[in-house]
Amino acid sequence: MDCLREIETDGNSNPIQISRLALDIGGSLIKLVYFSRDSGDHEDPLNDSVRISNGVNGRLHFAKFETTNINDCLQFISANKLFFGVTIHLKATGGGAYKFSDLFKEKLGISLEKEDEMDCLVTGANFLLKAVNHEAFTYLNGQKEFVQIDHNDLYPYLLVNIGSGVSMIKVDGDGKFERVSGTSVGGGTFWGLGKLLTKCQSFDELLELSQRGNNRVLDMLVGDIYGGMDYSKIGLSSTAIASSFGRAISNSNELHDYKPEDVSRSLLRMISNNIGQISYLNALQFGLKRIFFGGFFTRGHSYTMDTISVAVHFWSKGEAKAMFLRHEGFLGALGAFMSYERHSLGDLMVNQSVQIPVDASSSTDTNYNPLERDLNETESMQCSVYQA
Amino acid sequence: MASLKEDPILGIDGITIKEEFEIAKPVIDKLREDRPALETEGTVIKGESVIDKVIEEGSGGQGERDMVPPTCTSIHRSGSRPQLDLSKAAIEGNFEERDPTILLPNQSDDISHLALDIGGSLIKLVYFSRHQDRPTNDKRKKTVKERLGLSNGNRRSYPILGGRLHFVKFETSKINECLDFISSKQLHCGGVDSHSWHSDTSSNGNAVIKATGGGAYKYADLLKERLGVSLDKEDEMDCLVAGANFLLKAIRHEAFTHMEGQKEFVQIDQNDMFPYLLVNIGSGVSMIKVDGDGKFERVSGTNVGGGTYWGLGRLLTKCKSFDELLELSQRGDNGTIDMLVGDIYGGMDYNKIGLSASTIASSFGKAISEKKELTNYRPEDISLSLLRMISYNIGQISYLNALRFGLKRIFFGGFFIRGHAYTMDAISFAVHFWSKGEAQAMFLRHEGFLGALGAFMSYEKHGLDDLMVHQLVESYLGLHPVKRKRKRKRKRKRISWMEKFVQKGTEITAPVPMASSGTTGLGGFEVPSSKGGTLRSDASALNVGVLHLVPTLEVFPQLADPKMYEPNTIDLADHSELEYWFTVLSDHLPDLVDKAVASEGGTDDSKRRGDAFARAFSAHLARLMEEPAAYGKLGLANLLELREECLREFQFVDAYRSIKQRENEASLAVLPDLLVELDSMTEETRLLTLIEGVLAANIFDWGSRACVELYHKGTIIEIYRMSRNKMQRPWRVDDFDAFKERMLGSGDKKPCPHKRALLFVDNSGADVILGMLPLARELLRHGTEVVLVANSLPALNDVTAMELPDIVAEAAKVWPRA
């Protein structure tokens, strides 16, 4: 992962002092959130974890590794672990916090303090929605529109975290939530099936392909069944998908006869649409008008967001709205990060951190690779942390 | 009960006999009605000509009629018909108006022949065939008639009512096969005996067929061109709902739950059926909230359906058919490809939110993290992952929609399921899981044919309503196991002996000639609709039987406790019981085939059909052994009826014909002696002797080994007497004293004969001739009108309604005019 390089680079010229790091180790990806002080701040990093002076300016960094490449992650932490302090506990969430607990102990001598995954997701989402301007946005017909969040009228909402699988959480307030549903058809399904069907080497490559695909090749549309006609009586247009991959039935084409682009497109639509539908049905069940989508599946990918939005719009007949989060993939990691000394720190950060545009933040990273940045829009944000 | 004396293993069955008594009892009760005596003697013979009229429509009976032959009634205690085949309405009508509307003669004319549901993947056909008239080329019958000087041929037009609904499917991509099928069976012409249907379509030129599904639009021109028929397009959702409502109301044991491999039939309360959610899983999935007949709304759906399973499955596994793909899934392990909660949590559960380690966190999620390619995965595992993904997803979305509208019942239909246990389990699991046990997934046995049925029923709303009044009885044929050749290969080692056995039965099928031209229904073989079908439990092929439209099946209202009446005295849910009967029936099979072949004159053709019958029946048995609930709830009666149906399907109209004939002749020969003997008794002794005779004849007929021996040694009347002497009072149900008092009076009580008696007759030979007829005669003497009630269709050596008039006529000839 390129984060490593980034850190090293910084380390040469203007070392980032990581004073706080939290992990979210999921089925596919490891997400890291860590805090670094501004260069002007020269406090003793060793004491940092216990002593946060009043008024610490710094940045929150966001990084990710593939879970299969966990060793890269370990290396990264190892390279920076001096900064953490003597007794090393890292907050961690996600299934991997359990699964890899021994590995961290053995390789790094680090104990993972396990935080509940849902807790973290909700904490992370609440934090983002409250503390960061222009965090949430809608995406419909290619139009991205930021949503102003009214802090007093935020709850309840449905949080849909699309990781490898999908969790749907009804959030009623800080720390007040319930996981109401979920589906196993998520990002892992897209990437897993996509890998089998297209030989793509990465999730991003697969997503990329989908942008050039045409789902009509593989999907059975209403028009295919009705001979080009709509089934207007029940509100299905001829281009509505009647059956995803349904056309693969009726002709003699084999897998290699189909363009990977088309396969990827059909797959993406199937999964996005399905998530959108189930999310809406759950929102409906609890009377929730707002649905926020997070998790690494969307990756700011316009077509994915578009499809989810359309699904929510279609099934709710325009009543419900899909909203997306710019730090979509880091909800859990952020939540884990915030579980350090929740009482003193949490509230303050919520109110006083300042998000700065991604472009601005990258200016300090001289060797920063813009391509990488596109895939992970939010590398860091500037924060001010004060002690209560 | 039907005679099985050729098969001594069966022996006497106490339970069955009890059942006999239970049936007899209400008849006796019935005899208590007040009715002034009428003249008796001599009228019996006179009644004979009346009989014919009555048989024709039963219209003319007046006071002088002594014996009213059965009309359309039949008792199928040995059959699949779970109830007495007797119309309550008809009996009431009889009593008051002497207008036996039992036949409901006009109903079936309203039923048109063919309806189509042309979906994205499959074409579903439902068509109706009426029972043909009884064969009229029965030489013996003619001789009897000639002997009796019965010249009128009216009996031939005796309307055996009812018919069959057939269910057939084709792949939409092979629509031409479907058209050939329709064309070969002339289904588009309205069939042979659909007079009313013909009436508005005088020629093929402008025939109209009801059709639904998208293909009704897409292929309208093709059908016009190829068959010259116009498609009358019915709305798809309308049809689904109409079909589902119909099935739920009309078919017993249509709906069932399926959890963890356990199939359980659900009793549908017709008064508390609505609302429900109907989930039809075809290529795509429609979810419909149903509030009543014709009252519904499509509330949701998903594009992840059967087409997705088969489409993705085909791309991923190179399977050649949907069924093959389904079959693969049975041997799969989805843990190799799905990312489970345990995979993420290092084998631990995520208890806090109720996810066990084996819960799928991400379908196909494991394919991410490994270096493997598609070819490194077993197709079995892929198929299972896919199946679970889609089934769970459908279950979840269905539940969410049910929840939204407060619906507790969710019925799943559509061809995706195909009776596949794992699919149903997965859907049930999802519904159960998400609803925390509050909602229940139910499945329909005719799952794939909802739309086609609905289209079929849209022909004439009135005819439809009438249809609902009737009871549909399902039987097991029509989707012939013997026709389905297995095309694909299986891994050898996987084939169990049972599969081999079944396979054997399905492969070697001698082509059997179609029924003689001009007939439908009985006989007649359909072209297999789908090549992929197998006899396995996961295949849809046999999951659906032909539906028989049987006019008015009601439990006999005079039963002491009609609600408790259960014709299946032996429940085969117990596997050892099933195994026992399986063995008995299998052992008996060669003998039965011989009889059947002999009954048709032993021609080469009949031998071929005999072989085919044996294979078909064996295949059915094998399937039932594998999955007893395959055709609905299974009792012994169903099993026996299955055999009869099977015989008829292979055009053995009456395998016991010659045996019955022989028994009848033997009994008729001794009847005069018996009657003379009876007439010499005092009235009181005679009454007892007569009742004993009725009971004795029946027991004798069931035949213990001893009886069989006697049968070979003694004369028939000796056996009759011996068995009669074995009857010791009190009988299991013993109303004799009350009966006697009513018939003969006692003390200062005057005799009070019954107005009318229904005698339910059973076996040919001694039972009916030496047992029932003398009793009937006695009742007639007391001025009681007697109705003999018999089966409409042959079953073993049961006497049929068709045969009774001849038997009565013969008996009348030897009737001593005392």
mmCIF file of N, CA, C and O in Angstrom, chain B residues 72-74 83-90 101-104 107 466-467 469-472 549-555:
data_model
loop_
_atom_site.group_PDB
_atom_site.id
_atom_site.type_symbol
_atom_site.label_atom_id
_atom_site.label_comp_id
_atom_site.label_asym_id
_atom_site.label_seq_id
_atom_site.Cartn_x
_atom_site.Cartn_y
_atom_site.Cartn_z
ATOM 1 N N CYS B 72 -73.339 -40.809 -10.561
ATOM 2 C CA CYS B 72 -71.908 -40.581 -10.779
ATOM 3 C C CYS B 72 -71.113 -40.861 -9.521
ATOM 4 O O CYS B 72 -69.964 -40.533 -9.412
ATOM 5 N N THR B 73 -71.785 -41.452 -8.594
ATOM 6 C CA THR B 73 -71.105 -41.586 -7.327
ATOM 7 C C THR B 73 -70.121 -42.729 -7.350
ATOM 8 O O THR B 73 -70.248 -43.674 -8.116
ATOM 9 N N SER B 74 -69.185 -42.652 -6.544
ATOM 10 C CA SER B 74 -68.240 -43.742 -6.440
ATOM 11 C C SER B 74 -67.570 -43.674 -5.088
ATOM 12 O O SER B 74 -67.429 -42.619 -4.498
ATOM 13 N N GLN B 83 -62.136 -38.796 -0.222
ATOM 14 C CA GLN B 83 -63.459 -38.750 0.344
ATOM 15 C C GLN B 83 -64.390 -39.594 -0.510
ATOM 16 O O GLN B 83 -64.074 -39.942 -1.624
ATOM 17 N N LEU B 84 -65.518 -39.829 0.035
ATOM 18 C CA LEU B 84 -66.522 -40.491 -0.769
ATOM 19 C C LEU B 84 -66.815 -39.599 -1.957
ATOM 20 O O LEU B 84 -66.973 -38.399 -1.828
ATOM 21 N N ASP B 85 -66.881 -40.233 -3.060
ATOM 22 C CA ASP B 85 -67.084 -39.460 -4.268
ATOM 23 C C ASP B 85 -68.570 -39.253 -4.453
ATOM 24 O O ASP B 85 -69.192 -39.750 -5.348
ATOM 25 N N LEU B 86 -69.149 -38.528 -3.573
ATOM 26 C CA LEU B 86 -70.590 -38.448 -3.497
ATOM 27 C C LEU B 86 -70.969 -37.004 -3.300
ATOM 28 O O LEU B 86 -70.450 -36.323 -2.441
ATOM 29 N N SER B 87 -71.881 -36.581 -4.056
ATOM 30 C CA SER B 87 -72.235 -35.190 -3.934
ATOM 31 C C SER B 87 -73.352 -34.997 -2.937
ATOM 32 O O SER B 87 -74.422 -35.564 -3.062
ATOM 33 N N LYS B 88 -73.070 -34.188 -1.988
ATOM 34 C CA LYS B 88 -74.102 -33.888 -1.011
ATOM 35 C C LYS B 88 -75.297 -33.227 -1.700
ATOM 36 O O LYS B 88 -76.445 -33.590 -1.519
ATOM 37 N N ALA B 89 -74.966 -32.275 -2.473
ATOM 38 C CA ALA B 89 -76.020 -31.542 -3.152
ATOM 39 C C ALA B 89 -76.896 -32.475 -3.962
ATOM 40 O O ALA B 89 -78.111 -32.389 -3.941
ATOM 41 N N ALA B 90 -76.274 -33.379 -4.602
ATOM 42 C CA ALA B 90 -77.020 -34.259 -5.467
ATOM 43 C C ALA B 90 -77.963 -35.141 -4.671
ATOM 44 O O ALA B 90 -79.090 -35.367 -5.065
ATOM 45 N N THR B 101 -79.127 -34.185 -10.107
ATOM 46 C CA THR B 101 -78.172 -33.269 -10.712
ATOM 47 C C THR B 101 -76.740 -33.641 -10.370
ATOM 48 O O THR B 101 -75.826 -32.896 -10.592
ATOM 49 N N ILE B 102 -76.626 -34.802 -9.839
ATOM 50 C CA ILE B 102 -75.303 -35.245 -9.418
ATOM 51 C C ILE B 102 -74.293 -35.127 -10.544
ATOM 52 O O ILE B 102 -73.148 -34.807 -10.341
ATOM 53 N N LEU B 103 -74.782 -35.397 -11.698
ATOM 54 C CA LEU B 103 -73.856 -35.478 -12.814
ATOM 55 C C LEU B 103 -73.252 -34.138 -13.179
ATOM 56 O O LEU B 103 -72.223 -34.085 -13.799
ATOM 57 N N LEU B 104 -73.939 -33.088 -12.808
ATOM 58 C CA LEU B 104 -73.471 -31.757 -13.181
ATOM 59 C C LEU B 104 -73.067 -31.748 -14.638
ATOM 60 O O LEU B 104 -71.937 -31.424 -14.976
ATOM 61 N N GLN B 107 -71.205 -28.827 -16.632
ATOM 62 C CA GLN B 107 -70.045 -28.096 -16.138
ATOM 63 C C GLN B 107 -68.827 -28.242 -17.023
ATOM 64 O O GLN B 107 -68.181 -27.275 -17.378
ATOM 65 N N ASP B 466 -67.656 -22.598 -11.162
ATOM 66 C CA ASP B 466 -68.157 -23.951 -10.979
ATOM 67 C C ASP B 466 -67.023 -24.908 -10.686
ATOM 68 O O ASP B 466 -67.136 -25.811 -9.902
ATOM 69 N N LEU B 467 -65.959 -24.634 -11.367
ATOM 70 C CA LEU B 467 -64.800 -25.479 -11.178
ATOM 71 C C LEU B 467 -64.356 -25.463 -9.724
ATOM 72 O O LEU B 467 -63.937 -26.443 -9.162
ATOM 73 N N VAL B 469 -66.171 -25.179 -7.259
ATOM 74 C CA VAL B 469 -67.080 -25.947 -6.430
ATOM 75 C C VAL B 469 -66.669 -27.413 -6.400
ATOM 76 O O VAL B 469 -66.749 -28.086 -5.402
ATOM 77 N N HIS B 470 -66.190 -27.836 -7.523
ATOM 78 C CA HIS B 470 -65.774 -29.224 -7.588
ATOM 79 C C HIS B 470 -64.508 -29.429 -6.793
ATOM 80 O O HIS B 470 -63.782 -28.507 -6.497
ATOM 81 N N GLN B 471 -64.314 -30.624 -6.549
ATOM 82 C CA GLN B 471 -63.063 -30.954 -5.901
ATOM 83 C C GLN B 471 -62.115 -31.446 -6.973
ATOM 84 O O GLN B 471 -62.474 -32.247 -7.806
ATOM 85 N N LEU B 472 -60.945 -30.928 -6.932
ATOM 86 C CA LEU B 472 -59.956 -31.467 -7.850
ATOM 87 C C LEU B 472 -59.160 -32.510 -7.108
ATOM 88 O O LEU B 472 -58.721 -32.293 -5.993
ATOM 89 N N LEU B 549 -60.357 -33.426 -12.478
ATOM 90 C CA LEU B 549 -61.570 -32.750 -12.077
ATOM 91 C C LEU B 549 -62.611 -33.807 -11.810
ATOM 92 O O LEU B 549 -63.031 -34.521 -12.712
ATOM 93 N N VAL B 550 -62.966 -33.947 -10.595
ATOM 94 C CA VAL B 550 -63.955 -34.951 -10.240
ATOM 95 C C VAL B 550 -65.171 -34.212 -9.723
ATOM 96 O O VAL B 550 -65.066 -33.429 -8.788
ATOM 97 N N PRO B 551 -66.286 -34.436 -10.336
ATOM 98 C CA PRO B 551 -67.444 -33.670 -9.909
ATOM 99 C C PRO B 551 -67.755 -33.932 -8.446
ATOM 100 O O PRO B 551 -67.899 -35.085 -8.047
ATOM 101 N N THR B 552 -67.820 -32.900 -7.722
ATOM 102 C CA THR B 552 -68.391 -32.904 -6.384
ATOM 103 C C THR B 552 -67.925 -34.040 -5.494
ATOM 104 O O THR B 552 -68.595 -35.034 -5.337
ATOM 105 N N LEU B 553 -66.797 -33.877 -4.953
ATOM 106 C CA LEU B 553 -66.344 -34.814 -3.933
ATOM 107 C C LEU B 553 -66.668 -34.243 -2.567
ATOM 108 O O LEU B 553 -66.165 -33.203 -2.182
ATOM 109 N N GLU B 554 -67.510 -34.915 -1.889
ATOM 110 C CA GLU B 554 -67.853 -34.454 -0.549
ATOM 111 C C GLU B 554 -67.840 -35.665 0.360
ATOM 112 O O GLU B 554 -68.100 -36.783 -0.063
ATOM 113 N N VAL B 555 -67.551 -35.410 1.575
ATOM 114 C CA VAL B 555 -67.705 -36.493 2.541
ATOM 115 C C VAL B 555 -69.194 -36.775 2.674
ATOM 116 O O VAL B 555 -70.013 -35.858 2.700
#
